mmCIF file of C-alpha atoms and ligand atoms in Angstrom:
data_model
loop_
_atom_site.group_PDB
_atom_site.id
_atom_site.type_symbol
_atom_site.label_atom_id
_atom_site.label_comp_id
_atom_site.label_asym_id
_atom_site.label_seq_id
_atom_site.Cartn_x
_atom_site.Cartn_y
_atom_site.Cartn_z
ATOM 1 C CA MET A 1 -30.329 -11.331 -8.481
ATOM 2 C CA LYS A 2 -29.311 -8.195 -6.692
ATOM 3 C CA VAL A 3 -25.719 -7.055 -7.196
ATOM 4 C CA VAL A 4 -24.323 -4.334 -4.953
ATOM 5 C CA LEU A 5 -21.261 -2.721 -6.481
ATOM 6 C CA ARG A 6 -18.680 -1.132 -4.246
ATOM 7 C CA THR A 7 -16.215 -0.070 -6.849
ATOM 8 C CA PRO A 8 -15.883 1.890 -4.586
ATOM 9 C CA GLN A 9 -19.041 4.014 -4.976
ATOM 10 C CA LYS A 10 -22.116 2.085 -3.997
ATOM 11 C CA GLU A 11 -24.463 1.153 -6.852
ATOM 12 C CA THR A 12 -27.109 -1.524 -7.204
ATOM 13 C CA ARG A 13 -27.875 -3.642 -10.266
ATOM 14 C CA GLN A 14 -30.434 -6.341 -11.012
ATOM 15 C CA LEU A 15 -29.377 -9.292 -13.150
ATOM 16 C CA GLU A 16 -31.208 -12.398 -14.304
ATOM 17 C CA GLY A 17 -29.994 -15.725 -12.983
ATOM 18 C CA PRO A 18 -28.810 -18.353 -13.027
ATOM 19 C CA LEU A 19 -25.251 -17.171 -13.666
ATOM 20 C CA THR A 20 -21.807 -18.070 -12.451
ATOM 21 C CA VAL A 21 -19.778 -15.357 -10.738
ATOM 22 C CA ALA A 22 -17.520 -15.224 -13.802
ATOM 23 C CA GLU A 23 -20.519 -14.731 -16.114
ATOM 24 C CA MET A 24 -21.992 -12.067 -13.860
ATOM 25 C CA LEU A 25 -18.745 -10.061 -13.885
ATOM 26 C CA LYS A 26 -18.517 -10.416 -17.635
ATOM 27 C CA GLU A 27 -22.045 -9.088 -18.009
ATOM 28 C CA LEU A 28 -21.145 -6.113 -15.830
ATOM 29 C CA GLY A 29 -17.929 -5.518 -17.774
ATOM 30 C CA ILE A 30 -15.783 -5.943 -14.662
ATOM 31 C CA ASP A 31 -12.300 -7.481 -14.744
ATOM 32 C CA PRO A 32 -12.387 -10.368 -12.216
ATOM 33 C CA GLU A 33 -8.777 -9.719 -11.256
ATOM 34 C CA GLY A 34 -9.676 -6.298 -9.825
ATOM 35 C CA VAL A 35 -12.495 -7.328 -7.457
ATOM 36 C CA ILE A 36 -13.657 -9.793 -4.822
ATOM 37 C CA VAL A 37 -17.233 -11.077 -4.797
ATOM 38 C CA ALA A 38 -19.063 -11.770 -1.528
ATOM 39 C CA ARG A 39 -22.362 -13.362 -0.550
ATOM 40 C CA GLY A 40 -22.997 -12.560 3.083
ATOM 41 C CA SER A 41 -19.812 -13.328 4.989
ATOM 42 C CA ASP A 42 -18.484 -15.713 2.312
ATOM 43 C CA LEU A 43 -16.334 -14.984 -0.697
ATOM 44 C CA LEU A 44 -17.194 -16.656 -3.983
ATOM 45 C CA THR A 45 -14.896 -18.253 -6.541
ATOM 46 C CA PRO A 46 -15.545 -17.553 -10.276
ATOM 47 C CA ASP A 47 -17.359 -20.871 -10.782
ATOM 48 C CA ALA A 48 -19.880 -20.290 -7.955
ATOM 49 C CA ARG A 49 -23.528 -20.403 -9.138
ATOM 50 C CA LEU A 50 -25.902 -17.541 -8.469
ATOM 51 C CA ASP A 51 -29.659 -17.553 -8.903
ATOM 52 C CA ASP A 52 -32.360 -14.905 -8.797
ATOM 53 C CA ALA A 53 -32.789 -15.019 -5.031
ATOM 54 C CA ASP A 54 -29.119 -14.235 -4.390
ATOM 55 C CA GLU A 55 -27.724 -10.948 -3.244
ATOM 56 C CA VAL A 56 -23.999 -10.443 -3.834
ATOM 57 C CA GLU A 57 -21.496 -7.688 -3.322
ATOM 58 C CA VAL A 58 -18.714 -6.815 -5.751
ATOM 59 C CA ILE A 59 -15.915 -5.079 -3.884
ATOM 60 C CA GLN A 60 -13.155 -3.242 -5.683
ATOM 61 C CA ALA A 61 -9.693 -4.490 -4.790
ATOM 62 C CA ILE A 62 -7.370 -2.175 -6.666
ATOM 63 C CA SER A 63 -6.475 1.304 -5.515
ATOM 64 C CA GLY A 64 -4.386 4.096 -6.977
ATOM 65 C CA GLY A 65 -1.986 6.773 -5.752
ATOM 66 C CA ALA A 66 1.422 6.584 -4.102
ATOM 67 C CA LYS A 67 1.758 4.559 -0.924
ATOM 68 C CA MET B 1 -14.276 -25.292 -6.661
ATOM 69 C CA LYS B 2 -12.838 -27.107 -3.633
ATOM 70 C CA CYS B 3 -10.212 -26.137 -1.070
ATOM 71 C CA SER B 4 -6.871 -27.703 -2.086
ATOM 72 C CA VAL B 5 -6.187 -28.469 1.579
ATOM 73 C CA CYS B 6 -9.428 -29.838 3.049
ATOM 74 C CA GLY B 7 -11.854 -30.262 0.148
ATOM 75 C CA ALA B 8 -14.498 -27.905 1.593
ATOM 76 C CA PRO B 9 -16.073 -25.366 -0.796
ATOM 77 C CA ALA B 10 -13.397 -22.849 -1.777
ATOM 78 C CA GLN B 11 -13.785 -19.114 -1.210
ATOM 79 C CA VAL B 12 -10.622 -17.831 -2.859
ATOM 80 C CA GLU B 13 -8.908 -19.056 -5.989
ATOM 81 C CA VAL B 14 -5.202 -18.387 -6.441
ATOM 82 C CA ARG B 15 -4.971 -19.191 -10.113
ATOM 83 C CA ARG B 16 -1.300 -18.327 -10.540
ATOM 84 C CA ARG B 17 -0.534 -21.123 -8.049
ATOM 85 C CA ASN B 18 -3.258 -23.471 -9.246
ATOM 86 C CA ARG B 19 -4.807 -23.517 -5.842
ATOM 87 C CA ALA B 20 -8.031 -22.622 -4.091
ATOM 88 C CA PHE B 21 -8.803 -22.338 -0.407
ATOM 89 C CA CYS B 22 -11.633 -22.300 2.096
ATOM 90 C CA ALA B 23 -11.689 -19.262 4.410
ATOM 91 C CA GLU B 24 -9.652 -20.879 7.150
ATOM 92 C CA HIS B 25 -6.977 -22.338 4.903
ATOM 93 C CA TYR B 26 -6.748 -19.151 2.861
ATOM 94 C CA ARG B 27 -5.894 -17.165 5.974
ATOM 95 C CA GLU B 28 -3.354 -19.780 7.021
ATOM 96 C CA TRP B 29 -1.757 -19.760 3.586
ATOM 97 C CA PHE B 30 -1.585 -15.957 3.535
ATOM 98 C CA VAL B 31 0.137 -15.711 6.907
ATOM 99 C CA ARG B 32 2.546 -18.524 6.013
ATOM 100 C CA GLU B 33 3.490 -16.897 2.705
ATOM 101 C CA THR B 34 4.118 -13.594 4.455
ATOM 102 C CA ARG B 35 6.424 -15.320 6.919
ATOM 103 C CA ARG B 36 8.213 -16.945 4.000
ATOM 104 C CA ASN B 37 8.723 -13.579 2.296
ATOM 105 C CA ILE B 38 10.176 -12.123 5.472
ATOM 106 C CA LYS B 39 12.555 -15.058 5.949
ATOM 107 C CA ARG B 40 13.595 -15.289 2.298
ATOM 108 C CA HIS B 41 14.917 -11.728 2.264
ATOM 109 C CA ARG B 42 15.807 -11.571 5.957
ATOM 110 C CA MET B 43 13.547 -8.556 6.147
ATOM 111 C CA ILE B 44 13.321 -8.676 9.936
ATOM 112 C CA ARG B 45 16.132 -9.734 12.271
ATOM 113 C CA PRO B 46 16.364 -10.152 16.039
ATOM 114 C CA GLN B 47 16.738 -6.796 17.826
ATOM 115 C CA ASP B 48 15.065 -4.880 14.994
ATOM 116 C CA ARG B 49 12.590 -2.182 15.942
ATOM 117 C CA LEU B 50 9.709 -2.036 13.518
ATOM 118 C CA LEU B 51 7.569 0.866 12.350
ATOM 119 C CA ALA B 52 4.620 0.034 10.076
ATOM 120 C CA ALA B 53 3.213 2.754 7.834
ATOM 121 C CA VAL B 54 -0.577 2.543 8.242
ATOM 122 C CA SER B 55 -2.928 4.603 6.111
ATOM 123 C CA GLY B 56 -6.160 2.862 7.096
ATOM 124 C CA GLY B 57 -6.447 1.160 3.697
ATOM 125 C CA LYS B 58 -6.590 -2.609 3.315
ATOM 126 C CA ASP B 59 -2.922 -3.234 2.528
ATOM 127 C CA SER B 60 -1.484 -1.482 5.550
ATOM 128 C CA LEU B 61 -4.036 -2.861 8.018
ATOM 129 C CA VAL B 62 -3.563 -6.398 6.691
ATOM 130 C CA LEU B 63 0.199 -5.958 6.981
ATOM 131 C CA TRP B 64 -0.045 -4.688 10.552
ATOM 132 C CA SER B 65 -2.358 -7.505 11.529
ATOM 133 C CA VAL B 66 -0.264 -10.271 9.955
ATOM 134 C CA LEU B 67 2.974 -8.916 11.426
ATOM 135 C CA SER B 68 1.479 -9.024 14.878
ATOM 136 C CA GLN B 69 0.139 -12.560 14.313
ATOM 137 C CA LEU B 70 3.666 -13.589 13.365
ATOM 138 C CA GLY B 71 4.882 -12.195 16.686
ATOM 139 C CA TYR B 72 6.524 -9.053 15.336
ATOM 140 C CA GLU B 73 5.791 -6.024 17.394
ATOM 141 C CA ALA B 74 5.319 -3.144 14.986
ATOM 142 C CA VAL B 75 4.346 0.344 16.068
ATOM 143 C CA GLY B 76 2.044 2.025 13.543
ATOM 144 C CA LEU B 77 2.722 5.380 11.936
ATOM 145 C CA HIS B 78 -0.271 7.200 10.522
ATOM 146 C CA ILE B 79 0.237 10.408 8.585
ATOM 147 C CA GLN B 80 -2.657 12.862 8.557
ATOM 148 C CA LEU B 81 -2.572 14.476 5.129
ATOM 149 C CA GLY B 82 -5.409 16.946 5.589
ATOM 150 C CA ILE B 83 -7.341 15.804 2.525
ATOM 151 C CA GLY B 84 -10.802 16.683 3.888
ATOM 152 C CA ASP B 85 -13.140 13.996 5.182
ATOM 153 C CA TYR B 86 -11.147 11.296 3.453
ATOM 154 C CA SER B 87 -8.212 11.936 5.794
ATOM 155 C CA ARG B 88 -10.395 12.266 8.876
ATOM 156 C CA ARG B 89 -12.042 8.925 8.173
ATOM 157 C CA ALA B 90 -8.644 7.335 7.466
ATOM 158 C CA LEU B 91 -7.421 8.338 10.919
ATOM 159 C CA GLU B 92 -10.625 7.129 12.546
ATOM 160 C CA THR B 93 -10.385 3.721 10.828
ATOM 161 C CA THR B 94 -6.739 3.388 11.840
ATOM 162 C CA ARG B 95 -7.393 4.376 15.450
ATOM 163 C CA VAL B 96 -10.268 1.956 15.798
ATOM 164 C CA PHE B 97 -8.142 -0.851 14.369
ATOM 165 C CA ALA B 98 -5.198 -0.055 16.660
ATOM 166 C CA ALA B 99 -7.401 0.107 19.737
ATOM 167 C CA ALA B 100 -9.217 -3.125 18.878
ATOM 168 C CA HIS B 101 -5.923 -4.989 18.421
ATOM 169 C CA GLY B 102 -4.034 -3.359 21.282
ATOM 170 C CA LEU B 103 -1.442 -1.864 18.940
ATOM 171 C CA GLU B 104 0.614 1.242 19.503
ATOM 172 C CA LEU B 105 0.129 4.106 17.069
ATOM 173 C CA ILE B 106 2.033 7.295 16.283
ATOM 174 C CA VAL B 107 0.117 10.021 14.439
ATOM 175 C CA VAL B 108 1.744 12.913 12.592
ATOM 176 C CA ASP B 109 -0.408 15.668 11.148
ATOM 177 C CA VAL B 110 1.280 17.296 8.154
ATOM 178 C CA ARG B 111 -0.446 20.630 8.678
ATOM 179 C CA GLU B 112 0.240 20.751 12.403
ATOM 180 C CA SER B 113 3.873 19.843 11.787
ATOM 181 C CA PHE B 114 4.687 21.881 8.715
ATOM 182 C CA GLY B 115 1.921 24.494 8.399
ATOM 183 C CA LEU B 116 0.011 23.358 5.281
ATOM 184 C CA THR B 117 -2.200 20.414 4.379
ATOM 185 C CA ILE B 118 -1.262 18.308 1.338
ATOM 186 C CA PRO B 119 -3.841 20.082 -0.909
ATOM 187 C CA GLU B 120 -2.529 23.468 0.311
ATOM 188 C CA LEU B 121 1.025 22.320 -0.338
ATOM 189 C CA ALA B 122 0.003 21.330 -3.867
ATOM 190 C CA ARG B 123 -1.610 24.716 -4.464
ATOM 191 C CA ALA B 124 1.428 26.546 -3.099
ATOM 192 C CA THR B 125 3.935 24.611 -5.207
ATOM 193 C CA GLY B 126 1.794 24.253 -8.321
ATOM 194 C CA ARG B 127 2.675 20.547 -8.424
ATOM 195 C CA ALA B 128 0.321 17.556 -8.374
ATOM 196 C CA ALA B 129 -0.869 16.593 -4.893
ATOM 197 C CA CYS B 130 0.624 13.109 -5.161
ATOM 198 C CA SER B 131 4.136 14.366 -5.759
ATOM 199 C CA GLY B 132 4.321 16.440 -2.555
ATOM 200 C CA CYS B 133 2.303 13.835 -0.713
ATOM 201 C CA GLY B 134 4.588 10.952 -1.697
ATOM 202 C CA LEU B 135 7.699 12.925 -0.818
ATOM 203 C CA SER B 136 6.339 14.017 2.574
ATOM 204 C CA LYS B 137 5.232 10.485 3.415
ATOM 205 C CA ARG B 138 8.620 8.987 2.559
ATOM 206 C CA TYR B 139 10.371 11.718 4.498
ATOM 207 C CA LEU B 140 8.198 11.329 7.574
ATOM 208 C CA MET B 141 8.495 7.552 7.655
ATOM 209 C CA ASN B 142 12.247 7.765 7.723
ATOM 210 C CA ARG B 143 12.399 10.803 9.966
ATOM 211 C CA VAL B 144 10.073 9.382 12.600
ATOM 212 C CA ALA B 145 11.935 6.068 12.436
ATOM 213 C CA GLU B 146 15.259 7.756 13.064
ATOM 214 C CA ASP B 147 14.018 10.102 15.787
ATOM 215 C CA GLU B 148 12.197 7.335 17.630
ATOM 216 C CA GLY B 149 14.802 4.607 17.267
ATOM 217 C CA PHE B 150 13.165 2.329 14.687
ATOM 218 C CA ASN B 151 15.555 0.763 12.171
ATOM 219 C CA VAL B 152 12.922 -0.879 9.927
ATOM 220 C CA VAL B 153 9.949 0.667 8.137
ATOM 221 C CA ALA B 154 7.370 -1.786 6.772
ATOM 222 C CA THR B 155 4.869 -0.760 4.110
ATOM 223 C CA GLY B 156 1.872 -2.600 2.645
ATOM 224 C CA HIS B 157 2.957 -2.608 -1.006
ATOM 225 C CA ASN B 158 1.460 -5.575 -2.845
ATOM 226 C CA LEU B 159 2.284 -7.320 -6.123
ATOM 227 C CA ASP B 160 0.014 -5.002 -8.126
ATOM 228 C CA ASP B 161 1.758 -1.933 -6.687
ATOM 229 C CA GLU B 162 5.173 -3.356 -7.446
ATOM 230 C CA ALA B 163 4.327 -4.601 -10.931
ATOM 231 C CA ALA B 164 2.658 -1.265 -11.777
ATOM 232 C CA THR B 165 5.721 0.643 -10.566
ATOM 233 C CA LEU B 166 7.944 -1.642 -12.619
ATOM 234 C CA LEU B 167 5.826 -1.107 -15.719
ATOM 235 C CA GLY B 168 5.960 2.656 -15.146
ATOM 236 C CA ASN B 169 9.730 2.604 -14.675
ATOM 237 C CA VAL B 170 10.240 0.395 -17.718
ATOM 238 C CA SER B 171 8.006 2.504 -19.949
ATOM 239 C CA HIS B 172 10.255 5.470 -19.208
ATOM 240 C CA TRP B 173 13.472 3.482 -18.706
ATOM 241 C CA GLN B 174 14.049 5.131 -15.378
ATOM 242 C CA LEU B 175 17.266 3.371 -14.538
ATOM 243 C CA ASP B 176 17.835 4.877 -11.084
ATOM 244 C CA ALA B 177 14.387 3.834 -9.969
ATOM 245 C CA LEU B 178 14.767 0.397 -11.582
ATOM 246 C CA VAL B 179 18.002 -0.288 -9.713
ATOM 247 C CA ARG B 180 16.408 0.643 -6.375
ATOM 248 C CA GLN B 181 13.042 -1.081 -6.788
ATOM 249 C CA GLY B 182 12.494 -4.216 -4.748
ATOM 250 C CA PRO B 183 10.961 -5.878 -1.698
ATOM 251 C CA MET B 184 13.716 -4.611 0.573
ATOM 252 C CA LEU B 185 15.986 -1.594 0.649
ATOM 253 C CA ALA B 186 18.996 -2.117 2.889
ATOM 254 C CA GLU B 187 19.527 -0.042 5.983
ATOM 255 C CA ARG B 188 22.206 2.653 5.882
ATOM 256 C CA PRO B 189 23.285 5.059 8.598
ATOM 257 C CA GLY B 190 20.353 7.455 9.028
ATOM 258 C CA LEU B 191 18.159 5.475 6.605
ATOM 259 C CA ALA B 192 15.838 2.817 7.948
ATOM 260 C CA ARG B 193 15.588 -0.517 6.135
ATOM 261 C CA ARG B 194 12.453 -0.476 3.976
ATOM 262 C CA ILE B 195 10.530 -3.737 3.703
ATOM 263 C CA LYS B 196 7.418 -4.844 1.798
ATOM 264 C CA PRO B 197 6.373 -8.213 3.260
ATOM 265 C CA LEU B 198 3.186 -8.413 1.125
ATOM 266 C CA TYR B 199 4.928 -7.850 -2.213
ATOM 267 C CA THR B 200 4.069 -11.309 -3.583
ATOM 268 C CA PHE B 201 0.277 -11.024 -3.084
ATOM 269 C CA THR B 202 -1.980 -9.566 -5.727
ATOM 270 C CA GLU B 203 -4.217 -6.754 -4.588
ATOM 271 C CA ARG B 204 -7.233 -9.039 -4.935
ATOM 272 C CA GLU B 205 -5.575 -11.547 -2.592
ATOM 273 C CA VAL B 206 -4.937 -8.845 0.012
ATOM 274 C CA ALA B 207 -8.550 -7.652 -0.261
ATOM 275 C CA ALA B 208 -9.727 -11.262 0.138
ATOM 276 C CA TYR B 209 -7.629 -11.665 3.269
ATOM 277 C CA ALA B 210 -8.975 -8.410 4.747
ATOM 278 C CA PHE B 211 -12.525 -9.564 4.057
ATOM 279 C CA LEU B 212 -12.109 -13.047 5.511
ATOM 280 C CA ALA B 213 -10.200 -11.789 8.544
ATOM 281 C CA GLY B 214 -12.955 -9.262 9.238
ATOM 282 C CA ILE B 215 -10.580 -6.301 9.001
ATOM 283 C CA SER B 216 -12.613 -3.179 8.482
ATOM 284 C CA TYR B 217 -10.589 -0.820 6.342
ATOM 285 C CA GLN B 218 -11.218 2.378 4.445
ATOM 286 C CA HIS B 219 -12.669 1.555 1.026
ATOM 287 C CA GLU B 220 -12.949 5.164 -0.005
ATOM 288 C CA GLU B 221 -10.156 6.411 -2.230
ATOM 289 C CA CYS B 222 -8.316 9.697 -2.068
ATOM 290 C CA LEU B 223 -9.804 11.933 -4.740
ATOM 291 C CA HIS B 224 -6.329 12.530 -6.149
ATOM 292 C CA ALA B 225 -5.907 8.817 -6.874
ATOM 293 C CA GLU B 226 -8.382 9.050 -9.706
ATOM 294 C CA GLY B 227 -6.547 9.349 -12.958
ATOM 295 C CA ALA B 228 -3.286 8.353 -11.257
ATOM 296 C CA LYS B 229 -1.026 6.572 -13.724
ATOM 297 C CA SER B 230 -0.522 3.720 -11.289
ATOM 298 C CA LEU B 231 -4.215 2.869 -11.655
ATOM 299 C CA LEU B 232 -3.962 2.695 -15.430
ATOM 300 C CA TYR B 233 -0.919 0.422 -15.183
ATOM 301 C CA LYS B 234 -2.769 -1.804 -12.725
ATOM 302 C CA GLU B 235 -5.758 -2.106 -15.023
ATOM 303 C CA LEU B 236 -3.550 -2.997 -17.959
ATOM 304 C CA LEU B 237 -1.686 -5.609 -15.957
ATOM 305 C CA ASN B 238 -4.956 -7.079 -14.696
ATOM 306 C CA ARG B 239 -6.201 -7.487 -18.241
ATOM 307 C CA LEU B 240 -3.067 -9.478 -18.968
ATOM 308 C CA GLU B 241 -3.392 -11.413 -15.718
ATOM 309 C CA THR B 242 -6.969 -12.436 -16.494
ATOM 310 C CA ARG B 243 -5.884 -13.829 -19.865
ATOM 311 C CA MET B 244 -2.557 -15.180 -18.636
ATOM 312 C CA PRO B 245 -2.565 -16.001 -14.917
ATOM 313 C CA GLY B 246 0.802 -15.387 -13.298
ATOM 314 C CA THR B 247 1.822 -12.504 -15.564
ATOM 315 C CA LYS B 248 2.253 -9.974 -12.771
ATOM 316 C CA GLN B 249 4.309 -12.327 -10.660
ATOM 317 C CA VAL B 250 6.572 -13.411 -13.517
ATOM 318 C CA PHE B 251 7.018 -9.822 -14.670
ATOM 319 C CA LEU B 252 8.241 -8.702 -11.241
ATOM 320 C CA ASP B 253 10.093 -11.858 -10.129
ATOM 321 C CA GLN B 254 12.032 -12.297 -13.330
ATOM 322 C CA TYR B 255 12.947 -8.637 -13.388
ATOM 323 C CA LEU B 256 14.325 -8.858 -9.860
ATOM 324 C CA LYS B 257 16.084 -12.141 -10.590
ATOM 325 C CA LYS B 258 17.464 -11.669 -14.095
ATOM 326 C CA VAL B 259 17.566 -8.022 -15.020
ATOM 327 C CA GLN B 260 18.172 -6.045 -11.877
ATOM 328 C CA PRO B 261 21.498 -7.728 -10.988
ATOM 329 C CA ALA B 262 22.838 -6.948 -14.471
ATOM 330 C CA LEU B 263 21.615 -3.365 -14.218
ATOM 331 C CA ARG B 264 23.310 -3.042 -10.844
ATOM 332 C CA ASP B 265 26.620 -4.280 -12.233
ATOM 333 C CA HIS B 266 26.482 -1.812 -15.079
ATOM 334 C CA SER B 267 25.405 1.126 -12.986
ATOM 335 C CA GLY B 268 28.791 0.825 -11.241
ATOM 336 C CA GLU B 269 26.905 0.393 -7.961
ATOM 337 C CA ALA B 270 28.958 3.318 -6.639
ATOM 338 C CA GLU B 271 26.808 4.140 -3.645
ATOM 339 C CA VAL B 272 26.143 7.825 -3.592
ATOM 340 C CA GLU B 273 27.742 9.525 -0.663
ATOM 341 C CA LEU B 274 25.277 10.553 1.986
ATOM 342 C CA ARG B 275 25.414 13.612 4.187
ATOM 343 C CA ARG B 276 23.118 15.448 6.563
ATOM 344 C CA CYS B 277 20.641 18.079 5.407
ATOM 345 C CA GLU B 278 21.646 21.533 6.636
ATOM 346 C CA ARG B 279 18.039 22.387 7.434
ATOM 347 C CA CYS B 280 16.662 19.281 9.136
ATOM 348 C CA GLY B 281 19.591 16.935 9.768
ATOM 349 C CA SER B 282 18.108 14.052 7.781
ATOM 350 C CA VAL B 283 20.257 11.950 5.499
ATOM 351 C CA THR B 284 20.426 13.255 1.933
ATOM 352 C CA THR B 285 22.748 13.525 -1.057
ATOM 353 C CA GLY B 286 22.800 17.324 -1.450
ATOM 354 C CA ALA B 287 23.290 20.174 1.004
ATOM 355 C CA VAL B 288 19.541 20.522 1.608
ATOM 356 C CA CYS B 289 17.174 17.555 1.313
ATOM 357 C CA ALA B 290 14.336 17.387 -1.230
ATOM 358 C CA HIS B 291 11.719 17.665 1.505
ATOM 359 C CA CYS B 292 13.138 20.893 2.971
ATOM 360 C CA LYS B 293 13.549 22.314 -0.537
ATOM 361 C CA LEU B 294 9.947 21.529 -1.382
ATOM 362 C CA TRP B 295 8.583 23.126 1.777
ATOM 363 C CA ASP B 296 10.852 26.184 1.594
ATOM 364 C CA ARG B 297 9.599 26.761 -1.938
ATOM 365 C CA ALA B 298 6.002 26.224 -0.822
ATOM 366 C CA TYR B 299 6.425 28.735 2.010
ATOM 367 C CA ALA B 300 7.862 31.381 -0.295
ATOM 368 C CA ARG B 301 4.955 31.042 -2.703
ATOM 369 C CA ALA B 302 2.275 30.667 -0.026
ATOM 370 C CA LYS B 303 3.397 33.943 1.571
ATOM 371 C CA LYS B 304 3.175 35.741 -1.750
ATOM 372 C CA ARG B 305 -0.410 34.553 -2.068
ATOM 373 C CA HIS B 306 -1.178 35.391 1.561
ATOM 374 C CA LEU B 307 -1.874 31.760 2.438
ATOM 375 C CA LEU B 308 0.677 32.157 5.215
ATOM 376 C CA PRO B 309 1.622 35.229 7.282
ATOM 377 C CA PRO B 310 4.854 36.976 6.160
ATOM 378 C CA GLU B 311 6.713 36.012 9.350
ATOM 379 C CA ALA B 312 5.985 32.270 8.957
ATOM 380 C CA GLY B 313 9.040 30.053 8.554
ATOM 381 C CA PHE B 314 9.230 26.354 7.745
ATOM 382 C CA ASP B 315 10.193 24.250 10.746
ATOM 383 C CA PRO B 316 11.182 20.745 9.609
ATOM 384 C CA GLN B 317 10.639 19.105 13.001
ATOM 385 C CA PRO B 318 7.532 16.869 12.822
ATOM 386 C CA LYS B 319 5.165 16.836 15.794
ATOM 387 C CA LEU B 320 4.240 13.380 16.985
ATOM 388 C CA HIS B 321 1.238 12.124 18.900
ATOM 389 C CA PHE B 322 1.561 8.817 20.682
ATOM 390 C CA LEU B 323 -1.635 6.847 21.009
ATOM 391 C CA THR B 324 -0.682 4.130 23.415
ATOM 392 C CA ARG B 325 -2.438 0.813 23.807
ATOM 393 C CA ALA B 326 -4.643 1.960 26.661
ATOM 394 C CA GLU B 327 -6.240 4.856 24.828
ATOM 395 C CA PRO B 328 -9.623 3.971 23.305
HETATM 396 S S1 SF4 C 1 -3.634 9.649 -4.045
HETATM 397 FE FE1 SF4 C 1 -1.939 11.091 -4.056
HETATM 398 S S2 SF4 C 1 -2.572 12.773 -2.735
HETATM 399 FE FE2 SF4 C 1 -3.970 11.065 -2.319
HETATM 400 S S3 SF4 C 1 -3.050 10.019 -0.565
HETATM 401 FE FE3 SF4 C 1 -2.277 9.003 -2.409
HETATM 402 S S4 SF4 C 1 -0.340 10.052 -2.869
HETATM 403 FE FE4 SF4 C 1 -1.464 11.350 -1.428
HETATM 404 ZN ZN1 ZN C 2 -9.783 -25.813 3.591
HETATM 405 ZN ZN1 ZN C 3 15.941 18.553 5.204
#
């Protein structure tokens, strides 16, 4: 599957499916609490299944600095 | 995973509440929770005039959008910091959002108002960009509110921001900051009430709302944010949260409920006497406010280094631009 990281720089990774979203993040070493994962215009929960044909986006949620 | 409301496939899990939602019910839940936060603390009252600090990032645009859905008319305040393309794109994102939603926006450019951009200010004072930046932002929010007749300033601080600040304050036992921290700072003469209606949502939940509501915000981060301590605290807290859902919320809530009242009692709660700054007229504790002091110092040093002409003098009056609803 194709994983586009926006954390926040754009990067692309290829991973072998099938995987759940939680497993995919684990493989990428990303803390699930700091990101949202999207497929098209939908967001995915950690248990969602991904296979090789899928393309997902991992979008960073946390930001730094003083507000 | 299924939506706890309708049983459709869920798109967002809120583990700390043992719930999950489809897109529609997530948005409903988010707006309802925000309303509940506002009511619980009486953050907004009839007759209030609201200014929302909008940077163009997800938190502030989500806040602005939800406030207007709840029927609160908030005018936006965007501060142009002069941090290269990052700042230009932040303004563009904010303007597009305001125009698309028919919202009124005030823009203040730090360099146009005070003579230096935030990076130039940092160079002139020899202090980290974030310290001058934070001070100028806080000053401008309150100053613009007072000058333009707003008594409430709303900011997009979320649970991660608040928990990270708490962890930072606790690690250094900064008692003054601990006593003041919270979702609402009461209004005082010359000081607008400060409210944080999103303070119970994790940053991931705010990002999920922005995504599902189709809010296009600036993803790019200020280059000075990298290495900021707040980011390290957030990462640490998220590691705890992943292992123990609810940690961030309990950490903040229980502090506010159990510890802060005791701290307040012991700190004597003697409210510091406020007076007007001799330079700019804003409310402060000393003769000259911290913002005027910072800029006076910056001017003195910038002149020595020929960044500013010798006759330049700091004028504390900010220059405002009003982008009304009609303007595209
Ligand atoms: S990261 Fe620092 S310098 Fe950049 S906008 Fe935030 S407070 Fe200002
Ligand atoms: Zn639903
Ligand atoms: Zn002053």
